[in-house]
PDB file of C-alpha atoms in Angstrom:
ATOM      1  CA  MET A   1      92.120  71.598  83.259  1.00 33.00           C
ATOM      2  CA  THR A   2      90.516  69.590  86.625  1.00 39.00           C
ATOM      3  CA  ALA A   3      90.659  71.487  90.072  1.00 45.00           C
ATOM      4  CA  THR A   4      93.581  70.504  91.854  1.00 49.00           C
ATOM      5  CA  THR A   5      92.208  72.013  95.509  1.00 54.00           C
ATOM      6  CA  GLY A   6      90.548  70.277  98.171  1.00 65.00           C
ATOM      7  CA  LEU A   7      87.417  72.296  97.711  1.00 72.00           C
ATOM      8  CA  ASP A   8      84.616  69.888  96.028  1.00 81.00           C
ATOM      9  CA  LEU A   9      83.516  72.016  93.378  1.00 82.00           C
ATOM     10  CA  THR A  10      80.808  69.720  91.739  1.00 89.00           C
ATOM     11  CA  PRO A  11      77.726  71.043  93.578  1.00 88.00           C
ATOM     12  CA  TYR A  12      78.737  74.645  92.404  1.00 92.00           C
ATOM     13  CA  THR A  13      78.261  73.545  88.571  1.00 94.00           C
ATOM     14  CA  GLY A  14      75.895  76.019  86.795  1.00 96.00           C
ATOM     15  CA  THR A  15      74.840  79.175  85.174  1.00 98.00           C
ATOM     16  CA  TYR A  16      74.530  81.758  87.960  1.00 98.00           C
ATOM     17  CA  THR A  17      72.887  85.520  87.684  1.00 98.00           C
ATOM     18  CA  ILE A  18      75.086  88.406  89.317  1.00 98.00           C
ATOM     19  CA  ASP A  19      72.806  89.862  92.088  1.00 97.00           C
ATOM     20  CA  PRO A  20      72.962  93.428  91.681  1.00 97.00           C
ATOM     21  CA  ALA A  21      71.210  94.242  94.727  1.00 96.00           C
ATOM     22  CA  HIS A  22      73.997  92.255  97.018  1.00 96.00           C
ATOM     23  CA  THR A  23      76.454  92.722  94.565  1.00 98.00           C
ATOM     24  CA  GLN A  24      78.960  95.660  94.488  1.00 98.00           C
ATOM     25  CA  ILE A  25      81.579  96.822  91.437  1.00 98.00           C
ATOM     26  CA  GLY A  26      83.526  99.714  92.966  1.00 97.00           C
ATOM     27  CA  PHE A  27      86.764 101.310  92.361  1.00 95.00           C
ATOM     28  CA  VAL A  28      89.290 103.711  94.570  1.00 93.00           C
ATOM     29  CA  ALA A  29      91.223 106.691  93.160  1.00 89.00           C
ATOM     30  CA  ARG A  30      93.660 108.918  94.901  1.00 79.00           C
ATOM     31  CA  HIS A  31      92.555 112.541  94.528  1.00 73.00           C
ATOM     32  CA  ALA A  32      94.802 115.515  95.107  1.00 58.00           C
ATOM     33  CA  MET A  33      97.894 112.998  96.146  1.00 67.00           C
ATOM     34  CA  VAL A  34      96.230 113.053  99.763  1.00 71.00           C
ATOM     35  CA  THR A  35      92.785 110.996 100.021  1.00 80.00           C
ATOM     36  CA  LYS A  36      91.325 108.401  98.465  1.00 90.00           C
ATOM     37  CA  VAL A  37      87.507 108.451  96.896  1.00 90.00           C
ATOM     38  CA  ARG A  38      85.582 105.646  96.442  1.00 94.00           C
ATOM     39  CA  GLY A  39      82.634 105.212  94.339  1.00 95.00           C
ATOM     40  CA  ALA A  40      80.702 102.553  92.892  1.00 97.00           C
ATOM     41  CA  PHE A  41      78.468 101.461  89.780  1.00 97.00           C
ATOM     42  CA  ASP A  42      74.840 101.260  90.514  1.00 97.00           C
ATOM     43  CA  ASP A  43      73.649  99.688  87.362  1.00 98.00           C
ATOM     44  CA  PHE A  44      75.057  96.322  85.921  1.00 98.00           C
ATOM     45  CA  ASP A  45      74.454  92.754  85.012  1.00 98.00           C
ATOM     46  CA  GLY A  46      76.500  89.899  84.971  1.00 98.00           C
ATOM     47  CA  THR A  47      76.087  85.924  84.449  1.00 98.00           C
ATOM     48  CA  VAL A  48      78.438  83.365  85.541  1.00 97.00           C
ATOM     49  CA  THR A  49      78.622  80.128  84.163  1.00 97.00           C
ATOM     50  CA  PHE A  50      80.711  77.374  86.132  1.00 94.00           C
ATOM     51  CA  ASP A  51      81.524  73.585  85.531  1.00 91.00           C
ATOM     52  CA  ALA A  52      83.190  71.906  87.893  1.00 88.00           C
ATOM     53  CA  ALA A  53      84.476  69.196  85.245  1.00 90.00           C
ATOM     54  CA  ASP A  54      86.241  71.915  83.286  1.00 92.00           C
ATOM     55  CA  PRO A  55      86.812  75.185  85.863  1.00 90.00           C
ATOM     56  CA  ALA A  56      89.042  76.571  83.169  1.00 90.00           C
ATOM     57  CA  ALA A  57      85.498  76.808  80.508  1.00 93.00           C
ATOM     58  CA  THR A  58      84.500  78.915  82.830  1.00 94.00           C
ATOM     59  CA  ALA A  59      82.527  81.828  81.329  1.00 97.00           C
ATOM     60  CA  VAL A  60      81.626  85.372  83.177  1.00 98.00           C
ATOM     61  CA  ARG A  61      80.024  88.235  81.599  1.00 98.00           C
ATOM     62  CA  VAL A  62      79.512  91.656  83.323  1.00 98.00           C
ATOM     63  CA  THR A  63      78.002  94.683  81.365  1.00 98.00           C
ATOM     64  CA  ILE A  64      78.182  98.261  83.495  1.00 98.00           C
ATOM     65  CA  GLN A  65      76.105 101.257  82.848  1.00 98.00           C
ATOM     66  CA  ALA A  66      78.468 104.022  82.816  1.00 96.00           C
ATOM     67  CA  ALA A  67      75.995 106.500  83.530  1.00 96.00           C
ATOM     68  CA  GLY A  68      75.102 104.385  86.401  1.00 97.00           C
ATOM     69  CA  ILE A  69      78.639 105.718  88.475  1.00 96.00           C
ATOM     70  CA  ASN A  70      77.980 107.181  91.793  1.00 97.00           C
ATOM     71  CA  THR A  71      80.567 108.524  93.836  1.00 94.00           C
ATOM     72  CA  ARG A  72      77.986 110.556  96.683  1.00 94.00           C
ATOM     73  CA  ASN A  73      79.031 113.923  95.105  1.00 93.00           C
ATOM     74  CA  GLU A  74      76.819 114.624  91.821  1.00 95.00           C
ATOM     75  CA  GLN A  75      78.863 117.358  90.482  1.00 94.00           C
ATOM     76  CA  ARG A  76      81.858 115.007  90.283  1.00 88.00           C
ATOM     77  CA  ASP A  77      79.559 112.593  89.138  1.00 94.00           C
ATOM     78  CA  ALA A  78      78.878 114.453  86.024  1.00 94.00           C
ATOM     79  CA  HIS A  79      82.455 115.334  85.160  1.00 89.00           C
ATOM     80  CA  LEU A  80      83.282 111.547  85.582  1.00 91.00           C
ATOM     81  CA  ARG A  81      80.539 110.836  83.151  1.00 94.00           C
ATOM     82  CA  SER A  82      81.698 113.500  80.626  1.00 90.00           C
ATOM     83  CA  ASN A  83      84.072 113.260  77.539  1.00 87.00           C
ATOM     84  CA  ASP A  84      86.872 113.809  80.123  1.00 86.00           C
ATOM     85  CA  PHE A  85      86.607 110.697  81.703  1.00 87.00           C
ATOM     86  CA  LEU A  86      84.101 107.953  80.649  1.00 91.00           C
ATOM     87  CA  ALA A  87      82.749 109.586  77.496  1.00 92.00           C
ATOM     88  CA  MET A  88      79.211 108.117  78.363  1.00 92.00           C
ATOM     89  CA  GLU A  89      77.393 109.542  75.554  1.00 95.00           C
ATOM     90  CA  GLU A  90      79.905 107.660  72.882  1.00 96.00           C
ATOM     91  CA  HIS A  91      80.409 104.871  75.351  1.00 97.00           C
ATOM     92  CA  PRO A  92      77.721 104.127  77.503  1.00 97.00           C
ATOM     93  CA  GLN A  93      78.967 100.789  78.761  1.00 98.00           C
ATOM     94  CA  ILE A  94      82.072  99.187  80.523  1.00 98.00           C
ATOM     95  CA  THR A  95      82.383  95.490  79.778  1.00 98.00           C
ATOM     96  CA  PHE A  96      84.184  91.941  81.241  1.00 98.00           C
ATOM     97  CA  VAL A  97      84.307  89.385  79.217  1.00 98.00           C
ATOM     98  CA  SER A  98      86.571  86.330  80.622  1.00 98.00           C
ATOM     99  CA  THR A  99      88.837  84.241  78.935  1.00 97.00           C
ATOM    100  CA  GLY A 100      90.470  82.266  81.239  1.00 96.00           C
ATOM    101  CA  PHE A 101      90.055  80.964  85.075  1.00 96.00           C
ATOM    102  CA  ARG A 102      92.787  79.210  87.221  1.00 94.00           C
ATOM    103  CA  MET A 103      92.359  77.726  90.808  1.00 92.00           C
ATOM    104  CA  THR A 104      94.999  79.091  92.676  1.00 94.00           C
ATOM    105  CA  GLY A 105      93.791  77.758  95.715  1.00 93.00           C
ATOM    106  CA  ASP A 106      91.179  75.826  97.922  1.00 88.00           C
ATOM    107  CA  GLU A 107      89.051  79.229  97.936  1.00 91.00           C
ATOM    108  CA  SER A 108      90.760  81.333  95.576  1.00 95.00           C
ATOM    109  CA  PHE A 109      91.313  81.737  91.667  1.00 95.00           C
ATOM    110  CA  ASP A 110      92.257  84.148  88.841  1.00 97.00           C
ATOM    111  CA  LEU A 111      89.673  85.206  86.627  1.00 97.00           C
ATOM    112  CA  THR A 112      90.962  86.732  83.092  1.00 98.00           C
ATOM    113  CA  GLY A 113      89.146  88.616  80.872  1.00 98.00           C
ATOM    114  CA  ASP A 114      88.935  91.723  78.499  1.00 98.00           C
ATOM    115  CA  LEU A 115      87.953  94.613  80.404  1.00 98.00           C
ATOM    116  CA  THR A 116      86.398  97.166  77.845  1.00 98.00           C
ATOM    117  CA  ILE A 117      85.908 100.994  78.951  1.00 97.00           C
ATOM    118  CA  LYS A 118      85.638 104.109  76.704  1.00 96.00           C
ATOM    119  CA  GLY A 119      86.282 101.721  73.796  1.00 96.00           C
ATOM    120  CA  VAL A 120      89.717 100.439  74.529  1.00 97.00           C
ATOM    121  CA  THR A 121      90.387  96.630  75.242  1.00 98.00           C
ATOM    122  CA  ASN A 122      92.686  95.189  77.885  1.00 98.00           C
ATOM    123  CA  THR A 123      93.453  91.675  79.074  1.00 98.00           C
ATOM    124  CA  ILE A 124      93.270  91.709  83.374  1.00 98.00           C
ATOM    125  CA  THR A 125      93.505  89.274  85.458  1.00 98.00           C
ATOM    126  CA  ILE A 126      91.752  89.614  88.601  1.00 98.00           C
ATOM    127  CA  PRO A 127      92.741  87.508  91.764  1.00 98.00           C
ATOM    128  CA  PHE A 128      89.176  86.625  93.802  1.00 97.00           C
ATOM    129  CA  THR A 129      88.576  84.549  96.777  1.00 97.00           C
ATOM    130  CA  PHE A 130      85.650  82.279  96.838  1.00 94.00           C
ATOM    131  CA  GLU A 131      83.703  83.474 100.327  1.00 95.00           C
ATOM    132  CA  GLY A 132      81.270  80.475 100.600  1.00 92.00           C
ATOM    133  CA  ALA A 133      77.795  79.159  99.436  1.00 93.00           C
ATOM    134  CA  SER A 134      74.585  79.081 101.306  1.00 93.00           C
ATOM    135  CA  ALA A 135      70.878  78.691 100.436  1.00 92.00           C
ATOM    136  CA  ASP A 136      68.795  82.080 100.954  1.00 90.00           C
ATOM    137  CA  PRO A 137      65.249  82.212 102.294  1.00 92.00           C
ATOM    138  CA  PHE A 138      64.000  82.343  99.167  1.00 91.00           C
ATOM    139  CA  GLY A 139      65.201  78.417  98.344  1.00 92.00           C
ATOM    140  CA  ASN A 140      67.837  80.154  95.503  1.00 93.00           C
ATOM    141  CA  THR A 141      71.628  78.892  95.852  1.00 94.00           C
ATOM    142  CA  ARG A 142      74.108  81.544  96.189  1.00 95.00           C
ATOM    143  CA  LEU A 143      77.609  81.990  95.706  1.00 96.00           C
ATOM    144  CA  GLY A 144      79.714  84.851  97.118  1.00 96.00           C
ATOM    145  CA  PHE A 145      83.476  86.292  95.635  1.00 96.00           C
ATOM    146  CA  GLU A 146      85.733  89.105  96.508  1.00 98.00           C
ATOM    147  CA  GLY A 147      88.358  90.496  94.366  1.00 98.00           C
ATOM    148  CA  SER A 148      90.099  93.626  93.095  1.00 98.00           C
ATOM    149  CA  VAL A 149      92.537  94.969  90.945  1.00 98.00           C
ATOM    150  CA  ALA A 150      94.721  97.676  89.992  1.00 97.00           C
ATOM    151  CA  ILE A 151      94.344  99.344  86.349  1.00 97.00           C
ATOM    152  CA  ASN A 152      96.079 102.377  84.692  1.00 96.00           C
ATOM    153  CA  ARG A 153      93.454 104.535  83.613  1.00 92.00           C
ATOM    154  CA  LYS A 154      95.186 105.980  80.801  1.00 94.00           C
ATOM    155  CA  ASP A 155      95.932 102.593  79.149  1.00 97.00           C
ATOM    156  CA  TYR A 156      91.585 102.995  78.990  1.00 96.00           C
ATOM    157  CA  GLY A 157      92.178 106.653  77.169  1.00 92.00           C
ATOM    158  CA  VAL A 158      91.024 108.115  80.311  1.00 87.00           C
ATOM    159  CA  THR A 159      93.716 110.779  80.542  1.00 83.00           C
ATOM    160  CA  TRP A 160      92.154 114.237  81.835  1.00 75.00           C
ATOM    161  CA  ASN A 161      93.842 115.599  84.794  1.00 72.00           C
ATOM    162  CA  ALA A 162      94.738 118.893  86.446  1.00 72.00           C
ATOM    163  CA  ALA A 163      98.451 119.963  87.964  1.00 70.00           C
ATOM    164  CA  LEU A 164      98.497 120.783  91.277  1.00 63.00           C
ATOM    165  CA  GLU A 165     100.363 123.911  92.778  1.00 74.00           C
ATOM    166  CA  THR A 166     101.954 121.656  95.390  1.00 73.00           C
ATOM    167  CA  GLY A 167     103.063 119.388  92.278  1.00 68.00           C
ATOM    168  CA  GLY A 168     101.345 116.131  91.272  1.00 66.00           C
ATOM    169  CA  PHE A 169      97.935 115.294  89.944  1.00 65.00           C
ATOM    170  CA  LEU A 170      94.407 115.927  90.892  1.00 65.00           C
ATOM    171  CA  VAL A 171      93.713 112.417  89.832  1.00 79.00           C
ATOM    172  CA  SER A 172      95.983 109.137  90.237  1.00 83.00           C
ATOM    173  CA  ASP A 173      96.660 107.467  87.178  1.00 88.00           C
ATOM    174  CA  LYS A 174      96.182 103.933  89.303  1.00 91.00           C
ATOM    175  CA  ILE A 175      92.856 102.948  89.962  1.00 93.00           C
ATOM    176  CA  VAL A 176      91.555 100.106  92.238  1.00 96.00           C
ATOM    177  CA  LEU A 177      88.448  98.105  91.302  1.00 97.00           C
ATOM    178  CA  GLU A 178      86.724  96.223  93.833  1.00 98.00           C
ATOM    179  CA  PHE A 179      84.218  93.576  93.716  1.00 98.00           C
ATOM    180  CA  GLU A 180      82.140  91.878  96.340  1.00 98.00           C
ATOM    181  CA  VAL A 181      79.720  89.741  94.119  1.00 98.00           C
ATOM    182  CA  SER A 182      76.580  87.680  95.182  1.00 97.00           C
ATOM    183  CA  ALA A 183      75.762  85.152  92.458  1.00 98.00           C
ATOM    184  CA  ILE A 184      72.177  83.550  92.278  1.00 97.00           C
ATOM    185  CA  LYS A 185      72.013  79.906  90.854  1.00 97.00           C
ATOM    186  CA  ASN A 186      69.745  79.931  87.887  1.00 96.00           C
ATOM    187  CA  ALA A 187      66.716  77.150  87.904  1.00 81.00           C
TER     188      ALA A 187
END
């Protein structure tokens, strides 16, 4: 597959390391059917390999440490790490390994891959927007991307919930995963 966009992708060919200090891997869940709880994973690493001559061969790997979950509430975070949710002791990592890449516009693309949570793997497609490239003050080439996708947590064996007196459940099945990525080109 060749790029069919007006954007010249040639300068972006290379291997990049995802910069955890400038990247956010977050999630949103509806709580008690009336509000949203936002959280993030604070401990992760990843790489992106891109070749403008063959964009379909793009390879992305991300490994998230489940223990790094952070919703700004220690009691809730401990519950999310437990067997009720992520079963961190048995499944300490959440992984994403790309299997496909498709340009959808001049500055947009779909990244397809295998997401593994709690030992269960499903294929997802995440629409991303290319936010730009720049040289940082340290001479590094950086690329920026943003994307999000909704998943059903039950598809990953994350099924704990509590019924509410008013009807419905404490935690939504739908979880939105949000990605704000800064990647640094390897020398």
